[in-house]
Short mmCIF file of C-alpha atoms in Angstrom, two decimals:
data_model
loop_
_atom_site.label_atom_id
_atom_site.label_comp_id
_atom_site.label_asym_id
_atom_site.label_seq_id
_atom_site.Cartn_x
_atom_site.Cartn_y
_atom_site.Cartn_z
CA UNK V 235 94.19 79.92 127.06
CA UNK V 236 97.61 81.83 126.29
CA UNK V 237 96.45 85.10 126.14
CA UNK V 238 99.51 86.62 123.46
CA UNK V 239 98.95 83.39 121.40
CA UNK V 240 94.98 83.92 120.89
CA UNK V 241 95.84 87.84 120.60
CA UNK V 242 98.35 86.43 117.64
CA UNK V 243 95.85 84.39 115.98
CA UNK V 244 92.94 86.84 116.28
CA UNK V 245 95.40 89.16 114.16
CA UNK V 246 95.94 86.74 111.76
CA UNK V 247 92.77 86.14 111.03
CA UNK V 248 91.62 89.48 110.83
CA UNK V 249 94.10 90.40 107.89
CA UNK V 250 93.86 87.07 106.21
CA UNK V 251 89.88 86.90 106.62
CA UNK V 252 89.68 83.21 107.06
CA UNK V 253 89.85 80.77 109.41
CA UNK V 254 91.27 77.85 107.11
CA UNK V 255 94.30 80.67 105.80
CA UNK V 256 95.20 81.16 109.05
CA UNK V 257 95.05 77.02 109.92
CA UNK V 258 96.96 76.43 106.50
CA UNK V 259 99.48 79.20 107.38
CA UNK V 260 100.07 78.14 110.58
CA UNK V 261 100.00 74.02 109.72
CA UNK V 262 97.18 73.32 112.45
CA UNK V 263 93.33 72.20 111.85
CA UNK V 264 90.17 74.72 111.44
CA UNK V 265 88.93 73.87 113.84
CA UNK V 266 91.99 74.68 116.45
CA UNK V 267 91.73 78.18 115.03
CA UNK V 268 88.15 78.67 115.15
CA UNK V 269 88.01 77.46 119.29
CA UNK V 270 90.85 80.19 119.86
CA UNK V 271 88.83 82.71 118.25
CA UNK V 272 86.12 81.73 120.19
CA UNK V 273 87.37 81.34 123.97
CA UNK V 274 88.79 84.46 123.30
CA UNK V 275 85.11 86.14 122.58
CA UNK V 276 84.24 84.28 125.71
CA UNK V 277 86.65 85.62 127.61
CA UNK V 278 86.26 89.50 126.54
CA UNK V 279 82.54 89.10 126.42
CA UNK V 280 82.00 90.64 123.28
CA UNK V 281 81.86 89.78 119.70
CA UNK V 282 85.01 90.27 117.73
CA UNK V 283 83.94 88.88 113.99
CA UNK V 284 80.92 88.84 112.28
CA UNK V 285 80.62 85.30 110.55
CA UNK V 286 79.06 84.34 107.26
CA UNK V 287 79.12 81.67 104.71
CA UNK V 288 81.35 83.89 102.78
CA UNK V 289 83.07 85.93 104.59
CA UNK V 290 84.58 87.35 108.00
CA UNK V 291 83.99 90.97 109.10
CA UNK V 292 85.04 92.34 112.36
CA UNK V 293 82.53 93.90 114.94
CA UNK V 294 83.24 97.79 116.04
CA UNK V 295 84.90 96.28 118.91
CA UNK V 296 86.73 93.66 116.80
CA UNK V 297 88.26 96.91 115.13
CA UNK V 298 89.46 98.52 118.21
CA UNK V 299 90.66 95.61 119.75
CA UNK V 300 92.18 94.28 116.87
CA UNK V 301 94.79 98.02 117.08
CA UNK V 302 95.28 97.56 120.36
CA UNK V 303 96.46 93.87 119.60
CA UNK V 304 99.03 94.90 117.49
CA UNK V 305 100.17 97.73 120.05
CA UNK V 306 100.59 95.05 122.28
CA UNK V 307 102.31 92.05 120.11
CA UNK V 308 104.98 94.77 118.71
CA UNK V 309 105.81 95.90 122.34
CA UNK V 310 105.82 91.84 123.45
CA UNK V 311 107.93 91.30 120.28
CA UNK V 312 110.17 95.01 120.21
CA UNK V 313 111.21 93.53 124.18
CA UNK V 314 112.05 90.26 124.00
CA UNK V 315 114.13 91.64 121.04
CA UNK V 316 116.05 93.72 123.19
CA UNK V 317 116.95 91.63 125.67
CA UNK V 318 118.01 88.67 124.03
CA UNK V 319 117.98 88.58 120.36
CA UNK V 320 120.84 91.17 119.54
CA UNK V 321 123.24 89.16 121.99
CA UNK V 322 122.34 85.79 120.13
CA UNK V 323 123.00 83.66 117.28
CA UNK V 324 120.28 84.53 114.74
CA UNK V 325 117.75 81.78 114.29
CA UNK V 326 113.94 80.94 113.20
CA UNK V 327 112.44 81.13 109.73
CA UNK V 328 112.34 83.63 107.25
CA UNK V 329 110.08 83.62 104.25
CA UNK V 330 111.51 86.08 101.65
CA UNK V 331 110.25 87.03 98.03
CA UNK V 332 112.69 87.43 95.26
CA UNK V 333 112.47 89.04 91.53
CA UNK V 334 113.36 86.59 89.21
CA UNK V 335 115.71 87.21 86.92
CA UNK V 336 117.62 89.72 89.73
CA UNK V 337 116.95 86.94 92.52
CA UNK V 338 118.74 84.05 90.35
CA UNK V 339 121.64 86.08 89.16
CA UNK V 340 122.83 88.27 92.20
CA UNK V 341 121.08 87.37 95.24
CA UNK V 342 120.71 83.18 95.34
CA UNK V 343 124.27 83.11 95.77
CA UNK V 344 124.04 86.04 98.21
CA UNK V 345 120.95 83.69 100.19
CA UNK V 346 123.12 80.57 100.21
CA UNK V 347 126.46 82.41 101.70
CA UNK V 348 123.86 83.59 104.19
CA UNK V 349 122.69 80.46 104.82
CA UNK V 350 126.17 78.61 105.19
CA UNK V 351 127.11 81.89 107.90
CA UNK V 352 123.62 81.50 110.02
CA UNK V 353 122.47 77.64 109.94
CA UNK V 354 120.00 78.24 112.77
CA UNK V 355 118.12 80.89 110.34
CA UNK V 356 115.82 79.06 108.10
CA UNK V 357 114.79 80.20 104.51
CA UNK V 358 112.19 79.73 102.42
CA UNK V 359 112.81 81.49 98.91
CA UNK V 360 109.64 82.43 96.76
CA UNK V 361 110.83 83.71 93.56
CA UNK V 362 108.54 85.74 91.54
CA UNK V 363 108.59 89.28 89.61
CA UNK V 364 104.73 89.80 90.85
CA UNK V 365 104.46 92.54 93.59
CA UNK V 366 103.44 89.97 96.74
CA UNK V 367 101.11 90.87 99.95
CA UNK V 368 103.42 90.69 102.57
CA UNK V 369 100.83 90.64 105.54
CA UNK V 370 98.40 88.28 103.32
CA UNK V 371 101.08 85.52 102.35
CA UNK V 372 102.87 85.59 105.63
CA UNK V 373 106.22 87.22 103.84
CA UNK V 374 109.02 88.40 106.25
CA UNK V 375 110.99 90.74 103.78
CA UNK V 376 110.71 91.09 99.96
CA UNK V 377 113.11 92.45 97.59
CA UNK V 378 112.06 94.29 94.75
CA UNK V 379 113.58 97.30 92.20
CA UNK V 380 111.48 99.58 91.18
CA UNK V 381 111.86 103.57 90.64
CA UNK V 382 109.07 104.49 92.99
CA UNK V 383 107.82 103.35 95.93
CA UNK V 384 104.05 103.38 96.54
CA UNK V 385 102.70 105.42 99.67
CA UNK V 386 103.01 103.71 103.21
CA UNK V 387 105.86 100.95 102.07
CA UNK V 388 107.97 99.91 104.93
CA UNK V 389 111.54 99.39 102.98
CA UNK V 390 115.27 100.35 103.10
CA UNK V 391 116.85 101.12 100.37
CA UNK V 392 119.39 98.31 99.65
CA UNK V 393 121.12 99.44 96.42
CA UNK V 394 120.62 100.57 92.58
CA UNK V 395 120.55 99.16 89.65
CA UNK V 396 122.07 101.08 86.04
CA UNK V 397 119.46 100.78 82.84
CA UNK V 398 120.79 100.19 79.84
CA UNK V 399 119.63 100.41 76.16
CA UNK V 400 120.97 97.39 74.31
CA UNK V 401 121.07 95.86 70.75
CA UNK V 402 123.20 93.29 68.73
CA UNK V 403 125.75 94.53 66.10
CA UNK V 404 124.08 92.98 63.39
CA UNK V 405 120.35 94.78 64.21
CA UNK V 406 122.52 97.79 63.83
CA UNK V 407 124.05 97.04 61.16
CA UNK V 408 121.05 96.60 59.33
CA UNK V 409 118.73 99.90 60.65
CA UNK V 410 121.41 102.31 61.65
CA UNK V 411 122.42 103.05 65.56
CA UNK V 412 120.03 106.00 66.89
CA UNK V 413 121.83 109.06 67.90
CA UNK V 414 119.27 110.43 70.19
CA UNK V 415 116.01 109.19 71.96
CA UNK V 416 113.43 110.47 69.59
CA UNK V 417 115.24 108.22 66.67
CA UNK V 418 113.62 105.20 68.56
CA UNK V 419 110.37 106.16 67.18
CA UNK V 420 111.73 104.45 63.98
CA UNK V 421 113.34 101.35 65.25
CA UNK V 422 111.63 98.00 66.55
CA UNK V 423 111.90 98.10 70.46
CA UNK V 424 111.25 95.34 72.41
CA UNK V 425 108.76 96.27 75.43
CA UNK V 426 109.17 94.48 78.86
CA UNK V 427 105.12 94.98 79.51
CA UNK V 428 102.65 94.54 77.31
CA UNK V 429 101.86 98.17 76.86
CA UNK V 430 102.23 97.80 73.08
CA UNK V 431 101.21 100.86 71.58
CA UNK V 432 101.29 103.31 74.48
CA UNK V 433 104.56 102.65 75.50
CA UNK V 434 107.67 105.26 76.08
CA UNK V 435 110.93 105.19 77.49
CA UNK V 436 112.41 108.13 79.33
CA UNK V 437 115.94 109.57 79.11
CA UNK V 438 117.27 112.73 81.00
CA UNK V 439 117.63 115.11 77.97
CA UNK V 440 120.12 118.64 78.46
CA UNK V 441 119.82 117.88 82.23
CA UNK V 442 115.69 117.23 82.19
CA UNK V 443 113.53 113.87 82.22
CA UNK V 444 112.12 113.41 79.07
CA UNK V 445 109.95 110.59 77.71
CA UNK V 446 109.90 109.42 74.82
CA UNK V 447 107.22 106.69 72.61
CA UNK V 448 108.65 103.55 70.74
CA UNK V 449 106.44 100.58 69.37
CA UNK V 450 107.11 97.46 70.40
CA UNK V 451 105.84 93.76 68.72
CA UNK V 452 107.06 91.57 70.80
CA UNK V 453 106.59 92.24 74.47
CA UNK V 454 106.96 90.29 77.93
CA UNK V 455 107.24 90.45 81.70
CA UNK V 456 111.14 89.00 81.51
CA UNK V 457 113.60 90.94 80.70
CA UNK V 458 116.26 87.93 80.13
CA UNK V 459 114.07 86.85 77.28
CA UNK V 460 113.58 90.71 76.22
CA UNK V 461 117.37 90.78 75.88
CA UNK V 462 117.70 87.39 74.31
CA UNK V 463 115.73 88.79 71.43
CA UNK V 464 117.71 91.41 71.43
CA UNK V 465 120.97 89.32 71.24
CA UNK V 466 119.15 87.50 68.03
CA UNK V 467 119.14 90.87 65.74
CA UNK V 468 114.86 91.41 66.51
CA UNK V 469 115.44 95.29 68.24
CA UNK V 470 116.03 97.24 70.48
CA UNK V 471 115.71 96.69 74.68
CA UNK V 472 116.04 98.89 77.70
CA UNK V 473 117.26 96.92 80.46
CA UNK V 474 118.83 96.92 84.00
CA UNK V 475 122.49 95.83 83.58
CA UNK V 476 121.91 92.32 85.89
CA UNK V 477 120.70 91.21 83.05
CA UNK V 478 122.62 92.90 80.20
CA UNK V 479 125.86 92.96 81.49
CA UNK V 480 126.55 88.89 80.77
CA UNK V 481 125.03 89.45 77.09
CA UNK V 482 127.08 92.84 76.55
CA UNK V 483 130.50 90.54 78.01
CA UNK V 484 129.15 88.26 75.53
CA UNK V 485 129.54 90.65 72.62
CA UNK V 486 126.29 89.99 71.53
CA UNK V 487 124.72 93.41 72.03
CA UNK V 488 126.32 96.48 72.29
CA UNK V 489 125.22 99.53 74.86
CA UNK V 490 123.44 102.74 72.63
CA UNK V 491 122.40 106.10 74.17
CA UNK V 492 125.18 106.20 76.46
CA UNK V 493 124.92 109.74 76.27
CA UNK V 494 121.33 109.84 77.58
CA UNK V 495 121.04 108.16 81.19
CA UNK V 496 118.16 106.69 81.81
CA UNK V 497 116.25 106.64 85.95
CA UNK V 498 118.10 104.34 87.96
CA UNK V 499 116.49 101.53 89.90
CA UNK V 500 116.04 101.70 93.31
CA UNK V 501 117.00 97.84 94.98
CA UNK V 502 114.70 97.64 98.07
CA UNK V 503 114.08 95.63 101.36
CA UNK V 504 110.46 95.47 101.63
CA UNK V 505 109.15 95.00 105.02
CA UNK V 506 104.95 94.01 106.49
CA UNK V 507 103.90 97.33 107.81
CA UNK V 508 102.13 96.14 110.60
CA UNK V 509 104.87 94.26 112.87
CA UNK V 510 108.14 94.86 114.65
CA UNK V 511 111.16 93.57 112.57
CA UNK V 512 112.76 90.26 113.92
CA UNK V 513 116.78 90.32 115.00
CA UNK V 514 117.55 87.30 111.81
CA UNK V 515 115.36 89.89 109.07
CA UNK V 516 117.40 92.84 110.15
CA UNK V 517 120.76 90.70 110.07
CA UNK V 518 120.05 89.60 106.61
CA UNK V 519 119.20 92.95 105.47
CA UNK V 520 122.21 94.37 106.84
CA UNK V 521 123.73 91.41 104.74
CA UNK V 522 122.35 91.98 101.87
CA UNK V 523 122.90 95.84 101.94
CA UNK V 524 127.03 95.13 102.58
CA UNK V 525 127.14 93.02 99.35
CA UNK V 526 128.53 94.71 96.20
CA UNK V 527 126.87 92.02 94.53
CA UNK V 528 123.63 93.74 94.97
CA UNK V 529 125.19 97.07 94.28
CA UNK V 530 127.87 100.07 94.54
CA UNK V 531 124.97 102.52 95.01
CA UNK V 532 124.30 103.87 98.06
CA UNK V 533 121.92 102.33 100.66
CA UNK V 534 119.74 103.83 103.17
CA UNK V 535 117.90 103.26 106.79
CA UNK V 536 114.71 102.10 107.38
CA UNK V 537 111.73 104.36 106.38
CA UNK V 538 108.31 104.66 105.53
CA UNK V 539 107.52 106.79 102.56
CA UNK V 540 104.69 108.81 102.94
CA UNK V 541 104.16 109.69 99.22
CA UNK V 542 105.24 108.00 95.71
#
């Protein structure tokens, strides 16, 4: 038995909780996984999971060893690192997640330059605006834009994105351009949740964040559609500007509120919390972060936030 592979696969299976995700993730049978598991019980002498018909649960020594496995695997992996990876060719696989809309526009082309500079480094794109579990789903790095990051995310800042409040001429021709935020109350906005009702939008008012409410009918979780409607004379949309910009070249909406900024985005390299980062992850982040593509705003080290 290869001691660091069972030590891997024990790991696995303790954040997945299942044999068969492991197996899948891994391309092997069950049953390979479950003997692993097993000889390595044998050989410690002790129970590590607790099995059911539904579910795994690790023993108190499961727990403690499973810490000390990780200890281990990031020293085995920080090492071998060291010594050869930064003098080498990048190469292996690299399972990224991708926003959508920001993924197609600014960083396939981004991915694909990458590619065509490191053919030894394999990718496999998922492309989704749904906030992914790295550990669970076996993700290397994920990109995502947000404004805050939630407590004990592993990321590095990457770049920023502007947000910009958007309409067509002839929506404005019709209801009038608002002068100021609160006007909004009185216009049809178009909401990129479905928050409906509730929703606000905030602007930094005479130096200070302010929100401020606006009712919304039609609603979704795409902000290329959002904008589209916007484009067709049906509101008002606030929206980063790699998806505006090409509908504001366009001429068919124009940029309102100027005078108001609203929060930039934050563009972030999301990283699993729980392993040492690979020599091809870090060269693609450094990649990714050198683009102005992505962004003119400034980028940052690796970090771990410790509150939102």
């Amino acid at each position: 038995m290869d001691r660091l592979d069972a030590m891997r696969q024990f790991v696995r299976v303790a954040e997945l909780g299942s044999f068969s995700a492991v197996a899948q993730q891994l391309g092997i049978a069950r049953s390979v996984v479950t003997r692993q598991i097993a000889a390595l019980e044998a050989h410690l002498g002790v129970k590590l999971m607790a099995r059911s018909t539904r579910r795994l649960a690790l023993t108190s020594a499961g727990t403690a060893y499973l810490e000390k496995c990780r200890v281990i695997l990031n020293l085995v992996e920080a090492a071998e690192t060291d010594v050869a990876e930064e003098r080498q060719t990048p190469r292996g696989n690299i399972r990224i997640s991708l926003p959508l809309s920001f993924g197609l526009k600014r960083l396939a082309p981004l991915l694909l330059e990458f590619s065509q500079r490191y053919p030894e480094v394999a990718l496999d794109m998922d492309y989704s605006d749904r906030r992914v579990n790295l550990i669970e789903e076996g993700i290397d790095l994920s990109i995502r834009i947000t404004r805050r990051l939630q407590p004990g995310d592993v990321a590095r800042r990457i770049g920023s994105g502007r947000m910009l409040v958007v309409a067509s001429p002839e929506y404005l021709a019709r209801h009038g351009r608002p002068r100021h935020p609160s006007e909004l109350a009185h216009h049809e906005c178009l909401g990129y949740t479905a928050g409906g009702a509730g929703q606000s939008w905030q602007f930094m008012v005479d130096g200070q964040l302010a929100s401020f409410p606006v009712r919304s009918r039609i609603n979704a979780n795409n902000g290329d559609v959002l904008t589209e409607a916007a484009a067709q004379g049906l509101g008002i949309t606030l929206q980063p500007d790699f998806i505006a910009d090409s509908f504001l070249a366009a001429g068919r909406v124009e940029s309102i509120l100027t005078d108001f900024p609203v929060p930039e985005l934050g563009i972030y390299a999301m990283l699993p919390s729980n392993r040492h980062v690979p020599h091809r992850v870090r060269v693609l982040m450094d990649f990714l972060a050198a683009s102005e593509q992505i962004s003119a705003g400034e980028t940052g080290s690796l970090r771990t936030p410790v509150s939102s």
